[in-house]
mmCIF file of C-alpha atoms in Angstrom:
data_model
loop_
_atom_site.group_PDB
_atom_site.id
_atom_site.type_symbol
_atom_site.label_atom_id
_atom_site.label_comp_id
_atom_site.label_asym_id
_atom_site.label_seq_id
_atom_site.Cartn_x
_atom_site.Cartn_y
_atom_site.Cartn_z
ATOM 1 C CA UNK A 24 13.652 46.148 -26.641
ATOM 2 C CA UNK A 25 10.023 45.130 -27.736
ATOM 3 C CA UNK A 26 7.542 48.075 -28.078
ATOM 4 C CA UNK A 27 4.199 47.795 -26.735
ATOM 5 C CA UNK A 28 1.403 50.174 -25.899
ATOM 6 C CA UNK A 29 -0.695 50.142 -22.553
ATOM 7 C CA UNK A 30 -3.717 52.124 -21.564
ATOM 8 C CA UNK A 31 -4.848 53.249 -18.462
ATOM 9 C CA UNK A 32 -6.141 55.667 -15.988
ATOM 10 C CA UNK A 33 -4.672 58.552 -14.070
ATOM 11 C CA UNK A 34 -2.976 56.985 -10.947
ATOM 12 C CA UNK A 35 -0.151 58.418 -8.676
ATOM 13 C CA UNK A 36 0.794 54.414 -8.343
ATOM 14 C CA UNK A 37 1.399 54.093 -11.801
ATOM 15 C CA UNK A 38 3.413 57.590 -12.322
ATOM 16 C CA UNK A 39 6.962 55.944 -12.296
ATOM 17 C CA UNK A 40 5.725 53.979 -15.307
ATOM 18 C CA UNK A 41 4.510 56.743 -16.892
ATOM 19 C CA UNK A 42 7.442 58.905 -16.536
ATOM 20 C CA UNK A 43 9.647 56.324 -17.203
ATOM 21 C CA UNK A 44 11.534 55.985 -13.743
ATOM 22 C CA UNK A 45 10.428 52.502 -13.608
ATOM 23 C CA UNK A 46 11.150 50.343 -16.810
ATOM 24 C CA UNK A 47 9.855 46.749 -17.256
ATOM 25 C CA UNK A 48 12.545 44.571 -17.997
ATOM 26 C CA UNK A 49 12.976 44.076 -21.757
ATOM 27 C CA UNK A 50 10.230 45.915 -22.854
ATOM 28 C CA UNK A 51 9.878 49.866 -24.170
ATOM 29 C CA UNK A 52 6.734 50.799 -22.816
ATOM 30 C CA UNK A 53 4.158 53.703 -24.172
ATOM 31 C CA UNK A 54 1.577 54.347 -21.383
ATOM 32 C CA UNK A 55 -1.325 55.989 -22.397
ATOM 33 C CA UNK A 56 -3.690 58.053 -20.015
ATOM 34 C CA UNK A 57 -7.185 58.033 -20.745
ATOM 35 C CA UNK A 58 -10.155 58.273 -18.828
ATOM 36 C CA UNK A 59 -11.187 55.051 -17.532
ATOM 37 C CA UNK A 60 -14.425 54.553 -19.595
ATOM 38 C CA UNK A 61 -12.383 55.383 -23.085
ATOM 39 C CA UNK A 62 -10.012 52.839 -22.045
ATOM 40 C CA UNK A 63 -12.451 49.829 -21.280
ATOM 41 C CA UNK A 64 -14.892 51.168 -24.628
ATOM 42 C CA UNK A 65 -11.802 50.648 -26.862
ATOM 43 C CA UNK A 66 -10.418 47.747 -25.093
ATOM 44 C CA UNK A 67 -13.723 45.581 -25.071
ATOM 45 C CA UNK A 68 -15.198 46.969 -28.077
ATOM 46 C CA UNK A 69 -12.495 47.025 -30.367
ATOM 47 C CA UNK A 70 -9.145 45.270 -28.879
ATOM 48 C CA UNK A 71 -7.124 48.085 -29.665
ATOM 49 C CA UNK A 72 -4.301 47.834 -26.966
ATOM 50 C CA UNK A 73 -1.252 45.437 -26.446
ATOM 51 C CA UNK A 74 -1.827 46.038 -22.751
ATOM 52 C CA UNK A 75 -4.710 47.882 -20.606
ATOM 53 C CA UNK A 76 -6.229 48.234 -17.620
ATOM 54 C CA UNK A 77 -9.402 45.984 -17.711
ATOM 55 C CA UNK A 78 -12.883 45.936 -15.499
ATOM 56 C CA UNK A 79 -12.211 42.778 -13.443
ATOM 57 C CA UNK A 80 -16.027 41.794 -13.829
ATOM 58 C CA UNK A 81 -16.039 42.081 -17.643
ATOM 59 C CA UNK A 82 -12.758 39.954 -17.845
ATOM 60 C CA UNK A 83 -14.523 37.111 -15.616
ATOM 61 C CA UNK A 84 -17.734 37.679 -17.926
ATOM 62 C CA UNK A 85 -15.404 37.636 -21.327
ATOM 63 C CA UNK A 86 -13.562 34.238 -19.970
ATOM 64 C CA UNK A 87 -17.045 32.449 -18.731
ATOM 65 C CA UNK A 88 -18.943 33.385 -21.942
ATOM 66 C CA UNK A 89 -16.066 33.186 -24.560
ATOM 67 C CA UNK A 90 -16.643 36.279 -26.035
ATOM 68 C CA UNK A 91 -14.272 38.729 -27.686
ATOM 69 C CA UNK A 92 -11.519 40.260 -25.393
ATOM 70 C CA UNK A 93 -8.974 37.397 -25.892
ATOM 71 C CA UNK A 94 -6.742 38.513 -23.241
ATOM 72 C CA UNK A 95 -4.783 37.103 -20.118
ATOM 73 C CA UNK A 96 -4.866 38.976 -17.039
ATOM 74 C CA UNK A 97 -1.822 39.679 -14.333
ATOM 75 C CA UNK A 98 -2.562 39.748 -10.519
ATOM 76 C CA UNK A 99 -2.333 43.594 -10.523
ATOM 77 C CA UNK A 100 -5.226 45.631 -9.282
ATOM 78 C CA UNK A 101 -4.483 49.403 -9.993
ATOM 79 C CA UNK A 102 -8.127 50.402 -9.126
ATOM 80 C CA UNK A 103 -9.953 49.193 -5.709
ATOM 81 C CA UNK A 104 -12.807 51.234 -4.161
ATOM 82 C CA UNK A 105 -15.448 50.775 -1.296
ATOM 83 C CA UNK A 106 -18.813 51.468 -3.081
ATOM 84 C CA UNK A 107 -20.816 52.406 -0.233
ATOM 85 C CA UNK A 108 -20.750 56.099 -0.896
ATOM 86 C CA UNK A 109 -21.802 55.887 -4.897
ATOM 87 C CA UNK A 110 -25.776 55.066 -4.214
ATOM 88 C CA UNK A 111 -27.871 58.007 -4.485
ATOM 89 C CA UNK A 112 -31.625 58.058 -4.143
ATOM 90 C CA UNK A 113 -34.765 60.608 -4.716
ATOM 91 C CA UNK A 114 -35.634 61.459 -0.997
ATOM 92 C CA UNK A 115 -39.194 61.494 -2.249
ATOM 93 C CA UNK A 116 -39.038 57.937 -3.242
ATOM 94 C CA UNK A 117 -39.269 56.496 0.149
ATOM 95 C CA UNK A 118 -36.144 54.893 0.495
ATOM 96 C CA UNK A 119 -34.658 55.502 3.601
ATOM 97 C CA UNK A 120 -32.381 52.255 4.222
ATOM 98 C CA UNK A 121 -31.372 49.691 1.945
ATOM 99 C CA UNK A 122 -34.117 47.566 2.670
ATOM 100 C CA UNK A 123 -36.323 50.022 1.144
ATOM 101 C CA UNK A 124 -35.159 49.334 -2.008
ATOM 102 C CA UNK A 125 -37.063 46.431 -2.648
ATOM 103 C CA UNK A 126 -39.714 47.286 -5.163
ATOM 104 C CA UNK A 127 -37.773 49.992 -6.125
ATOM 105 C CA UNK A 128 -36.191 51.341 -9.698
ATOM 106 C CA UNK A 129 -32.654 51.310 -9.555
ATOM 107 C CA UNK A 130 -30.432 52.802 -12.433
ATOM 108 C CA UNK A 131 -27.038 51.855 -13.184
ATOM 109 C CA UNK A 132 -24.976 52.744 -16.286
ATOM 110 C CA UNK A 133 -24.145 49.016 -17.205
ATOM 111 C CA UNK A 134 -25.586 45.946 -15.324
ATOM 112 C CA UNK A 135 -22.465 44.125 -15.480
ATOM 113 C CA UNK A 136 -19.952 46.955 -14.723
ATOM 114 C CA UNK A 137 -17.881 45.698 -11.236
ATOM 115 C CA UNK A 138 -19.035 48.518 -8.985
ATOM 116 C CA UNK A 139 -22.426 47.629 -9.844
ATOM 117 C CA UNK A 140 -21.669 43.845 -9.032
ATOM 118 C CA UNK A 141 -20.037 44.726 -5.665
ATOM 119 C CA UNK A 142 -23.507 46.350 -4.837
ATOM 120 C CA UNK A 143 -25.790 43.963 -5.666
ATOM 121 C CA UNK A 144 -23.764 41.632 -3.778
ATOM 122 C CA UNK A 145 -23.434 43.955 -0.792
ATOM 123 C CA UNK A 146 -27.714 44.499 -0.693
ATOM 124 C CA UNK A 147 -28.640 40.891 -0.962
ATOM 125 C CA UNK A 148 -25.904 39.337 1.333
ATOM 126 C CA UNK A 149 -26.346 42.234 4.020
ATOM 127 C CA UNK A 150 -29.678 43.514 3.663
ATOM 128 C CA UNK A 151 -31.806 40.594 1.995
ATOM 129 C CA UNK A 152 -32.491 42.808 -1.207
ATOM 130 C CA UNK A 153 -31.527 40.399 -4.215
ATOM 131 C CA UNK A 154 -31.038 41.665 -7.396
ATOM 132 C CA UNK A 155 -34.396 40.592 -8.723
ATOM 133 C CA UNK A 156 -36.139 42.568 -6.014
ATOM 134 C CA UNK A 157 -35.577 45.722 -8.038
ATOM 135 C CA UNK A 158 -36.466 46.696 -11.629
ATOM 136 C CA UNK A 159 -32.901 48.055 -12.911
ATOM 137 C CA UNK A 160 -32.711 50.634 -15.877
ATOM 138 C CA UNK A 161 -29.427 51.071 -17.755
ATOM 139 C CA UNK A 162 -28.272 53.870 -19.650
ATOM 140 C CA UNK A 163 -25.801 57.130 -19.630
ATOM 141 C CA UNK A 164 -25.216 58.675 -16.076
ATOM 142 C CA UNK A 165 -24.769 62.226 -17.584
ATOM 143 C CA UNK A 166 -25.306 61.631 -21.440
ATOM 144 C CA UNK A 167 -28.247 59.934 -23.230
ATOM 145 C CA UNK A 168 -27.893 56.811 -25.641
ATOM 146 C CA UNK A 169 -24.955 54.913 -23.818
ATOM 147 C CA UNK A 170 -24.227 51.820 -25.161
ATOM 148 C CA UNK A 171 -22.700 48.815 -23.115
ATOM 149 C CA UNK A 172 -19.233 48.038 -23.800
ATOM 150 C CA UNK A 173 -19.842 44.426 -24.363
ATOM 151 C CA UNK A 174 -23.149 42.312 -25.006
ATOM 152 C CA UNK A 175 -23.905 40.047 -22.441
ATOM 153 C CA UNK A 176 -26.562 37.652 -21.150
ATOM 154 C CA UNK A 177 -27.790 37.991 -17.726
ATOM 155 C CA UNK A 178 -29.092 34.044 -16.641
ATOM 156 C CA UNK A 179 -31.358 35.290 -13.686
ATOM 157 C CA UNK A 180 -35.032 36.590 -13.134
ATOM 158 C CA UNK A 181 -34.449 40.138 -13.143
ATOM 159 C CA UNK A 182 -35.985 42.810 -15.156
ATOM 160 C CA UNK A 183 -33.236 44.757 -16.687
ATOM 161 C CA UNK A 184 -34.410 47.959 -19.713
ATOM 162 C CA UNK A 185 -32.667 50.350 -21.582
ATOM 163 C CA UNK A 186 -33.812 53.876 -20.216
ATOM 164 C CA UNK A 187 -35.517 55.895 -23.157
ATOM 165 C CA UNK A 188 -33.547 57.351 -25.845
ATOM 166 C CA UNK A 189 -32.288 61.103 -25.263
ATOM 167 C CA UNK A 190 -32.651 60.606 -21.238
ATOM 168 C CA UNK A 191 -29.817 60.355 -18.758
ATOM 169 C CA UNK A 192 -30.046 58.502 -15.442
ATOM 170 C CA UNK A 193 -29.222 61.875 -13.431
ATOM 171 C CA UNK A 194 -32.440 63.457 -15.526
ATOM 172 C CA UNK A 195 -34.727 60.490 -14.499
ATOM 173 C CA UNK A 196 -33.474 60.529 -10.837
ATOM 174 C CA UNK A 197 -34.345 64.182 -10.356
ATOM 175 C CA UNK A 198 -37.443 63.883 -12.236
ATOM 176 C CA UNK A 199 -38.377 60.862 -9.954
ATOM 177 C CA UNK A 200 -38.594 58.474 -12.976
ATOM 178 C CA UNK A 201 -36.138 56.058 -11.249
ATOM 179 C CA UNK A 202 -35.813 55.919 -7.380
ATOM 180 C CA UNK A 203 -32.103 55.337 -7.337
ATOM 181 C CA UNK A 204 -28.926 55.131 -9.071
ATOM 182 C CA UNK A 205 -25.517 53.592 -8.578
ATOM 183 C CA UNK A 206 -22.362 53.867 -10.378
ATOM 184 C CA UNK A 207 -18.747 54.589 -10.582
ATOM 185 C CA UNK A 208 -19.086 58.438 -10.137
ATOM 186 C CA UNK A 209 -20.610 61.075 -7.901
ATOM 187 C CA UNK A 210 -23.533 62.466 -10.334
ATOM 188 C CA UNK A 211 -23.208 66.093 -11.203
ATOM 189 C CA UNK A 212 -26.729 66.781 -9.514
ATOM 190 C CA UNK A 213 -25.533 65.428 -5.977
ATOM 191 C CA UNK A 214 -22.151 67.603 -6.639
ATOM 192 C CA UNK A 215 -24.443 70.439 -7.366
ATOM 193 C CA UNK A 216 -26.534 70.175 -4.278
ATOM 194 C CA UNK A 217 -29.985 69.305 -5.875
ATOM 195 C CA UNK A 218 -32.515 69.432 -2.853
ATOM 196 C CA UNK A 219 -33.764 65.896 -3.293
ATOM 197 C CA UNK A 220 -30.792 63.869 -4.397
ATOM 198 C CA UNK A 221 -29.169 62.289 -1.206
ATOM 199 C CA UNK A 222 -26.763 59.241 -0.383
ATOM 200 C CA UNK A 223 -28.248 55.850 0.384
ATOM 201 C CA UNK A 224 -25.518 55.800 3.082
ATOM 202 C CA UNK A 225 -25.016 59.380 4.468
ATOM 203 C CA UNK A 226 -22.537 58.025 6.970
ATOM 204 C CA UNK A 227 -20.503 56.047 4.314
ATOM 205 C CA UNK A 228 -17.191 56.126 5.678
ATOM 206 C CA UNK A 229 -18.455 54.340 8.627
ATOM 207 C CA UNK A 230 -20.211 51.731 6.826
ATOM 208 C CA UNK A 231 -17.008 50.932 4.555
ATOM 209 C CA UNK A 232 -15.280 50.776 7.708
ATOM 210 C CA UNK A 233 -17.674 48.473 9.373
ATOM 211 C CA UNK A 234 -17.610 46.299 6.318
ATOM 212 C CA UNK A 235 -13.877 45.621 6.030
ATOM 213 C CA UNK A 236 -13.971 44.656 9.330
ATOM 214 C CA UNK A 237 -16.277 42.122 8.977
ATOM 215 C CA UNK A 238 -15.027 40.783 5.588
ATOM 216 C CA UNK A 239 -11.292 41.884 5.411
ATOM 217 C CA UNK A 240 -12.148 42.778 1.815
ATOM 218 C CA UNK A 241 -11.238 45.738 -0.318
ATOM 219 C CA UNK A 242 -13.609 45.705 -3.277
ATOM 220 C CA UNK A 243 -11.170 45.329 -6.588
ATOM 221 C CA UNK A 244 -12.371 47.284 -9.496
ATOM 222 C CA UNK A 245 -9.580 46.599 -12.130
ATOM 223 C CA UNK A 246 -6.999 44.178 -13.148
ATOM 224 C CA UNK A 247 -4.340 44.478 -15.775
ATOM 225 C CA UNK A 248 -4.618 42.358 -19.159
ATOM 226 C CA UNK A 249 -2.221 41.026 -21.901
ATOM 227 C CA UNK A 250 -3.411 40.328 -25.429
ATOM 228 C CA UNK A 251 -3.113 36.602 -25.544
ATOM 229 C CA UNK A 252 -1.644 36.670 -28.965
ATOM 230 C CA UNK A 253 1.393 38.559 -27.498
ATOM 231 C CA UNK A 254 1.458 36.579 -24.268
ATOM 232 C CA UNK A 255 1.706 33.355 -25.970
ATOM 233 C CA UNK A 256 4.668 34.874 -28.265
ATOM 234 C CA UNK A 257 6.304 36.458 -25.510
ATOM 235 C CA UNK A 258 5.238 35.139 -22.195
ATOM 236 C CA UNK A 259 8.234 36.534 -20.248
ATOM 237 C CA UNK A 260 5.789 40.179 -20.674
ATOM 238 C CA UNK A 261 3.407 39.018 -17.808
ATOM 239 C CA UNK A 262 6.269 38.779 -15.015
ATOM 240 C CA UNK A 263 8.237 41.952 -16.434
ATOM 241 C CA UNK A 264 5.183 43.851 -16.011
ATOM 242 C CA UNK A 265 4.042 42.445 -12.657
ATOM 243 C CA UNK A 266 7.721 43.386 -11.288
ATOM 244 C CA UNK A 267 7.682 46.971 -12.691
ATOM 245 C CA UNK A 268 4.132 47.771 -11.548
ATOM 246 C CA UNK A 269 4.745 46.335 -8.160
ATOM 247 C CA UNK A 270 8.093 48.683 -7.903
ATOM 248 C CA UNK A 271 5.967 51.598 -9.534
ATOM 249 C CA UNK A 272 3.382 50.982 -6.411
ATOM 250 C CA UNK A 273 6.381 50.578 -4.096
ATOM 251 C CA UNK A 274 7.753 53.626 -4.807
ATOM 252 C CA UNK A 275 4.122 55.827 -4.830
ATOM 253 C CA UNK A 276 3.642 54.465 -1.029
ATOM 254 C CA UNK A 277 7.213 55.663 -0.165
ATOM 255 C CA UNK A 278 6.278 59.296 -1.612
ATOM 256 C CA UNK A 279 3.183 59.380 0.072
ATOM 257 C CA UNK A 280 5.079 58.786 3.468
ATOM 258 C CA UNK A 281 7.189 61.632 2.624
ATOM 259 C CA UNK A 282 5.366 64.425 4.612
ATOM 260 C CA UNK A 283 8.254 67.193 5.318
ATOM 261 C CA UNK A 284 5.696 68.621 2.652
ATOM 262 C CA UNK A 285 2.268 67.293 1.509
ATOM 263 C CA UNK A 286 2.710 65.252 -1.769
ATOM 264 C CA UNK A 287 -1.219 65.702 -2.403
ATOM 265 C CA UNK A 288 -3.403 68.743 -2.032
ATOM 266 C CA UNK A 289 -5.327 67.815 0.986
ATOM 267 C CA UNK A 290 -5.257 69.742 4.032
ATOM 268 C CA UNK A 291 -6.189 66.699 6.286
ATOM 269 C CA UNK A 292 -3.747 63.813 4.120
ATOM 270 C CA UNK A 293 -1.749 62.977 7.007
ATOM 271 C CA UNK A 294 -4.437 61.878 9.393
ATOM 272 C CA UNK A 295 -6.193 60.095 6.506
ATOM 273 C CA UNK A 296 -2.817 58.431 5.568
ATOM 274 C CA UNK A 297 -1.938 57.589 9.296
ATOM 275 C CA UNK A 298 -5.769 55.861 9.438
ATOM 276 C CA UNK A 299 -5.041 54.198 6.217
ATOM 277 C CA UNK A 300 -1.688 52.267 7.582
ATOM 278 C CA UNK A 301 -3.579 51.601 10.972
ATOM 279 C CA UNK A 302 -6.265 49.841 9.377
ATOM 280 C CA UNK A 303 -4.776 48.073 6.475
ATOM 281 C CA UNK A 304 -1.189 47.952 7.609
ATOM 282 C CA UNK A 305 1.873 49.524 5.910
ATOM 283 C CA UNK A 306 1.409 47.629 2.819
ATOM 284 C CA UNK A 307 -2.208 48.964 2.084
ATOM 285 C CA UNK A 308 -2.281 48.612 -1.721
ATOM 286 C CA UNK A 309 -0.554 44.866 -1.965
ATOM 287 C CA UNK A 310 -0.104 43.481 -5.583
ATOM 288 C CA UNK A 311 0.125 39.770 -6.711
ATOM 289 C CA UNK A 312 -2.430 36.984 -6.107
ATOM 290 C CA UNK A 313 -1.805 36.151 -2.253
ATOM 291 C CA UNK A 314 -3.229 39.187 -0.826
ATOM 292 C CA UNK A 315 -5.901 40.243 -3.283
ATOM 293 C CA UNK A 316 -7.486 36.562 -3.693
ATOM 294 C CA UNK A 317 -10.377 36.829 -0.916
ATOM 295 C CA UNK A 318 -11.396 40.054 -2.900
ATOM 296 C CA UNK A 319 -11.314 38.584 -6.462
ATOM 297 C CA UNK A 320 -13.284 35.474 -5.186
ATOM 298 C CA UNK A 321 -15.878 37.331 -3.461
ATOM 299 C CA UNK A 322 -16.743 39.159 -6.871
ATOM 300 C CA UNK A 323 -16.470 35.929 -8.584
ATOM 301 C CA UNK A 324 -18.939 34.356 -6.369
ATOM 302 C CA UNK A 325 -21.418 37.476 -6.789
ATOM 303 C CA UNK A 326 -20.866 37.131 -10.431
ATOM 304 C CA UNK A 327 -22.137 33.422 -10.485
ATOM 305 C CA UNK A 328 -24.865 34.146 -7.905
ATOM 306 C CA UNK A 329 -26.163 36.859 -10.490
ATOM 307 C CA UNK A 330 -25.850 34.880 -13.390
ATOM 308 C CA UNK A 331 -23.159 36.592 -15.331
ATOM 309 C CA UNK A 332 -20.623 34.005 -15.263
ATOM 310 C CA UNK A 333 -21.854 30.155 -15.181
ATOM 311 C CA UNK A 334 -18.579 28.688 -13.076
ATOM 312 C CA UNK A 335 -15.917 29.504 -10.509
ATOM 313 C CA UNK A 336 -12.256 29.986 -11.798
ATOM 314 C CA UNK A 337 -9.222 28.711 -10.172
ATOM 315 C CA UNK A 338 -6.475 31.550 -10.004
ATOM 316 C CA UNK A 339 -4.364 29.886 -12.796
ATOM 317 C CA UNK A 340 -7.467 30.115 -15.119
ATOM 318 C CA UNK A 341 -7.961 33.866 -14.364
ATOM 319 C CA UNK A 342 -4.461 35.123 -14.437
ATOM 320 C CA UNK A 343 -1.201 34.178 -16.243
ATOM 321 C CA UNK A 344 0.043 31.238 -14.202
ATOM 322 C CA UNK A 345 3.749 32.535 -14.087
ATOM 323 C CA UNK A 346 2.913 35.539 -11.952
ATOM 324 C CA UNK A 347 1.146 33.325 -9.081
ATOM 325 C CA UNK A 348 4.796 32.449 -7.948
ATOM 326 C CA UNK A 349 8.375 33.983 -7.585
ATOM 327 C CA UNK A 350 11.666 32.211 -7.497
ATOM 328 C CA UNK A 351 13.581 32.201 -4.090
ATOM 329 C CA UNK A 352 16.904 32.187 -3.142
#
């Protein structure tokens, strides 16, 4: 058995891989659960892992720019998330609607992160506020002196500056030094009930449902990558991992539907599950290229528009070709 290590987040959909009840063919897999920011830092900065969860935006950028990160992706997408609910404003900024963001200062942990890429596309295409209409400030959400995971160049007319040393985005938002902030997490000052910090989209579930009804896209955040040297030496690994992930996800969905005793600590879990199935269908967390390419293609289009990549990729360029089709009898 080939020994490999994978780093990824804490998910119900990968539980069977972690506990060993699903084993990739030919592999002895050690799954290291870590906070996703740590996974990305160690992967994109140092290439520490054989296999890892990876920001889809950063994977595209690395491929387009030919910088670092010599990995090949598999069409597995362990993280997907609508992002309307992750934009916060200081109520004293005068921002009441997305259109009011024009001319304002927006904070973000990293300009190139996938969540921010999706939101900038949303602001431009749905509300007529392109990235260049805002001034961008990058830095740690909660902690000062955050560094980018990968050095990038933005080929666009947009102002992007680091926040001052010793400052955090939450502190600057509360003080009114920035007007708004976006990111992959709900900031502490909002959770603690700061009176001046509010969501840009206060009824974000309805906004997200309407966006999905129009686009039929669930925003993909992360993919899974294999070190290229390992993939080139043992190309069968890609399909072995793909099949194992898909089986782990299938078992997760089966557990979710078993509601004799609620599998998750949410009192209204059942109506949420029923609504999810009604909107997205029974297979509401699909793996593979066909079901997910519209989301990948939309994100890729945003990345090119925003000057993060200089060309669009084919599926065969982004993902291991052997995982794009399967045999049939």
